[in-house]
PDB file of C-alpha atoms in Angstrom:
ATOM      1  CA  MET A   1      -7.848   3.584  12.854  1.00  0.00           C
ATOM      2  CA  THR A   2      -9.615   5.651  10.555  1.00  0.00           C
ATOM      3  CA  ARG A   3     -12.768   4.632   8.692  1.00  0.00           C
ATOM      4  CA  HIS A   4     -11.037   5.145   5.399  1.00  0.00           C
ATOM      5  CA  LYS A   5      -8.132   2.750   6.387  1.00  0.00           C
ATOM      6  CA  LYS A   6     -10.292   0.266   7.431  1.00  0.00           C
ATOM      7  CA  GLU A   7     -12.002   0.237   4.115  1.00  0.00           C
ATOM      8  CA  VAL A   8      -8.537  -0.053   2.006  1.00  0.00           C
ATOM      9  CA  ILE A   9      -7.690  -2.890   4.298  1.00  0.00           C
ATOM     10  CA  ARG A  10     -11.091  -4.652   3.675  1.00  0.00           C
ATOM     11  CA  LYS A  11     -10.757  -4.184  -0.137  1.00  0.00           C
ATOM     12  CA  ILE A  12      -6.904  -5.499   0.067  1.00  0.00           C
ATOM     13  CA  ARG A  13      -8.364  -8.810   2.080  1.00  0.00           C
ATOM     14  CA  GLU A  14     -11.179  -9.117  -0.356  1.00  0.00           C
ATOM     15  CA  ILE A  15      -8.828  -9.240  -3.531  1.00  0.00           C
ATOM     16  CA  ASP A  16      -6.419 -11.503  -1.622  1.00  0.00           C
ATOM     17  CA  LYS A  17      -9.015 -13.882  -0.524  1.00  0.00           C
ATOM     18  CA  PHE A  18     -10.545 -13.948  -4.324  1.00  0.00           C
ATOM     19  CA  ILE A  19      -6.894 -14.888  -5.615  1.00  0.00           C
ATOM     20  CA  MET A  20      -6.359 -17.627  -2.914  1.00  0.00           C
ATOM     21  CA  VAL A  21     -10.034 -19.229  -3.699  1.00  0.00           C
ATOM     22  CA  ASP A  22      -9.550 -19.133  -7.464  1.00  0.00           C
ATOM     23  CA  SER A  23      -6.167 -20.627  -7.162  1.00  0.00           C
ATOM     24  CA  GLU A  24      -7.525 -23.481  -4.832  1.00  0.00           C
ATOM     25  CA  LEU A  25     -10.689 -23.839  -7.018  1.00  0.00           C
ATOM     26  CA  GLY A  26      -8.566 -24.191 -10.234  1.00  0.00           C
ATOM     27  CA  CYS A  27      -5.824 -26.157  -8.571  1.00  0.00           C
ATOM     28  CA  GLY A  28      -3.337 -23.785  -9.350  1.00  0.00           C
ATOM     29  CA  SER A  29      -4.043 -23.919 -13.162  1.00  0.00           C
ATOM     30  CA  ALA A  30      -4.352 -20.015 -13.758  1.00  0.00           C
ATOM     31  CA  PRO A  31      -2.687 -18.972 -16.797  1.00  0.00           C
ATOM     32  CA  ALA A  32       0.413 -16.899 -16.416  1.00  0.00           C
ATOM     33  CA  GLY A  33      -0.276 -13.235 -15.324  1.00  0.00           C
ATOM     34  CA  ALA A  34      -4.107 -14.012 -14.756  1.00  0.00           C
ATOM     35  CA  TYR A  35      -3.754 -12.063 -11.388  1.00  0.00           C
ATOM     36  CA  ASP A  36      -1.550  -9.383 -12.251  1.00  0.00           C
ATOM     37  CA  SER A  37      -3.975  -6.788 -12.548  1.00  0.00           C
ATOM     38  CA  MET A  38      -5.286  -7.801  -9.231  1.00  0.00           C
ATOM     39  CA  TYR A  39      -1.819  -7.710  -7.683  1.00  0.00           C
ATOM     40  CA  ASP A  40      -1.599  -4.041  -9.338  1.00  0.00           C
ATOM     41  CA  GLU A  41      -4.731  -3.182  -7.524  1.00  0.00           C
ATOM     42  CA  ILE A  42      -3.369  -4.536  -4.140  1.00  0.00           C
ATOM     43  CA  TYR A  43      -0.408  -2.494  -4.456  1.00  0.00           C
ATOM     44  CA  ARG A  44      -2.085   0.667  -5.229  1.00  0.00           C
ATOM     45  CA  LEU A  45      -4.276   0.152  -2.099  1.00  0.00           C
ATOM     46  CA  GLN A  46      -1.255  -0.468  -0.159  1.00  0.00           C
ATOM     47  CA  GLU A  47       0.109   2.762  -1.404  1.00  0.00           C
ATOM     48  CA  GLN A  48      -2.795   4.507  -0.160  1.00  0.00           C
ATOM     49  CA  LEU A  49      -2.683   2.785   3.246  1.00  0.00           C
ATOM     50  CA  ALA A  50       0.973   3.907   3.678  1.00  0.00           C
ATOM     51  CA  GLU A  51      -0.066   7.332   2.856  1.00  0.00           C
ATOM     52  CA  LEU A  52      -2.909   7.320   5.354  1.00  0.00           C
ATOM     53  CA  SER A  53      -0.264   5.977   8.045  1.00  0.00           C
ATOM     54  CA  HIS A  54       2.159   8.500   7.479  1.00  0.00           C
ATOM     55  CA  TYR A  55       4.652   6.178   5.572  1.00  0.00           C
ATOM     56  CA  GLY A  56       7.101   7.297   3.002  1.00  0.00           C
ATOM     57  CA  SER A  57       6.513   4.096   0.915  1.00  0.00           C
ATOM     58  CA  VAL A  58       4.662   0.886   0.878  1.00  0.00           C
ATOM     59  CA  GLU A  59       7.902  -1.021   1.578  1.00  0.00           C
ATOM     60  CA  GLU A  60       8.702   1.407   4.565  1.00  0.00           C
ATOM     61  CA  MET A  61       5.147   0.317   5.963  1.00  0.00           C
ATOM     62  CA  LEU A  62       5.571  -3.357   5.509  1.00  0.00           C
ATOM     63  CA  TYR A  63       8.984  -3.584   6.833  1.00  0.00           C
ATOM     64  CA  ASP A  64       8.309  -1.449   9.960  1.00  0.00           C
ATOM     65  CA  ASN A  65       9.256  -3.193  13.175  1.00  0.00           C
ATOM     66  CA  ILE A  66       8.354  -0.359  15.764  1.00  0.00           C
ATOM     67  CA  GLY A  67       6.266  -2.230  18.534  1.00  0.00           C
ATOM     68  CA  CYS A  68       7.879  -5.609  17.781  1.00  0.00           C
ATOM     69  CA  LYS A  69       9.544  -7.301  20.653  1.00  0.00           C
ATOM     70  CA  PRO A  70      13.011  -8.088  19.491  1.00  0.00           C
ATOM     71  CA  ASP A  71      13.372 -11.969  18.788  1.00  0.00           C
ATOM     72  CA  GLU A  72      16.550 -13.845  19.940  1.00  0.00           C
ATOM     73  CA  ASN A  73      16.401 -16.320  17.091  1.00  0.00           C
ATOM     74  CA  ILE A  74      16.923 -13.446  14.555  1.00  0.00           C
ATOM     75  CA  PRO A  75      21.009 -13.166  14.291  1.00  0.00           C
ATOM     76  CA  PHE A  76      21.082  -9.850  12.553  1.00  0.00           C
ATOM     77  CA  ILE A  77      19.234  -7.681  15.102  1.00  0.00           C
TER      78      ILE A  77
END
């Protein structure tokens, strides 16, 4: 994994961790749309990560099942 990919993943985790901590400390009482800009930033970073990982889109990267063992409990595989 390249250094740039690691930095992007680290930034995504930091933002996600901030949202989780803020939700816990505020008991889930943040106003509607309070985290929208942060989620937009996460998606922008995921787009960068998908491009660096040679995927066509974020969705293609997130739903990639290459390397996963087939699970007998999932009926549609």
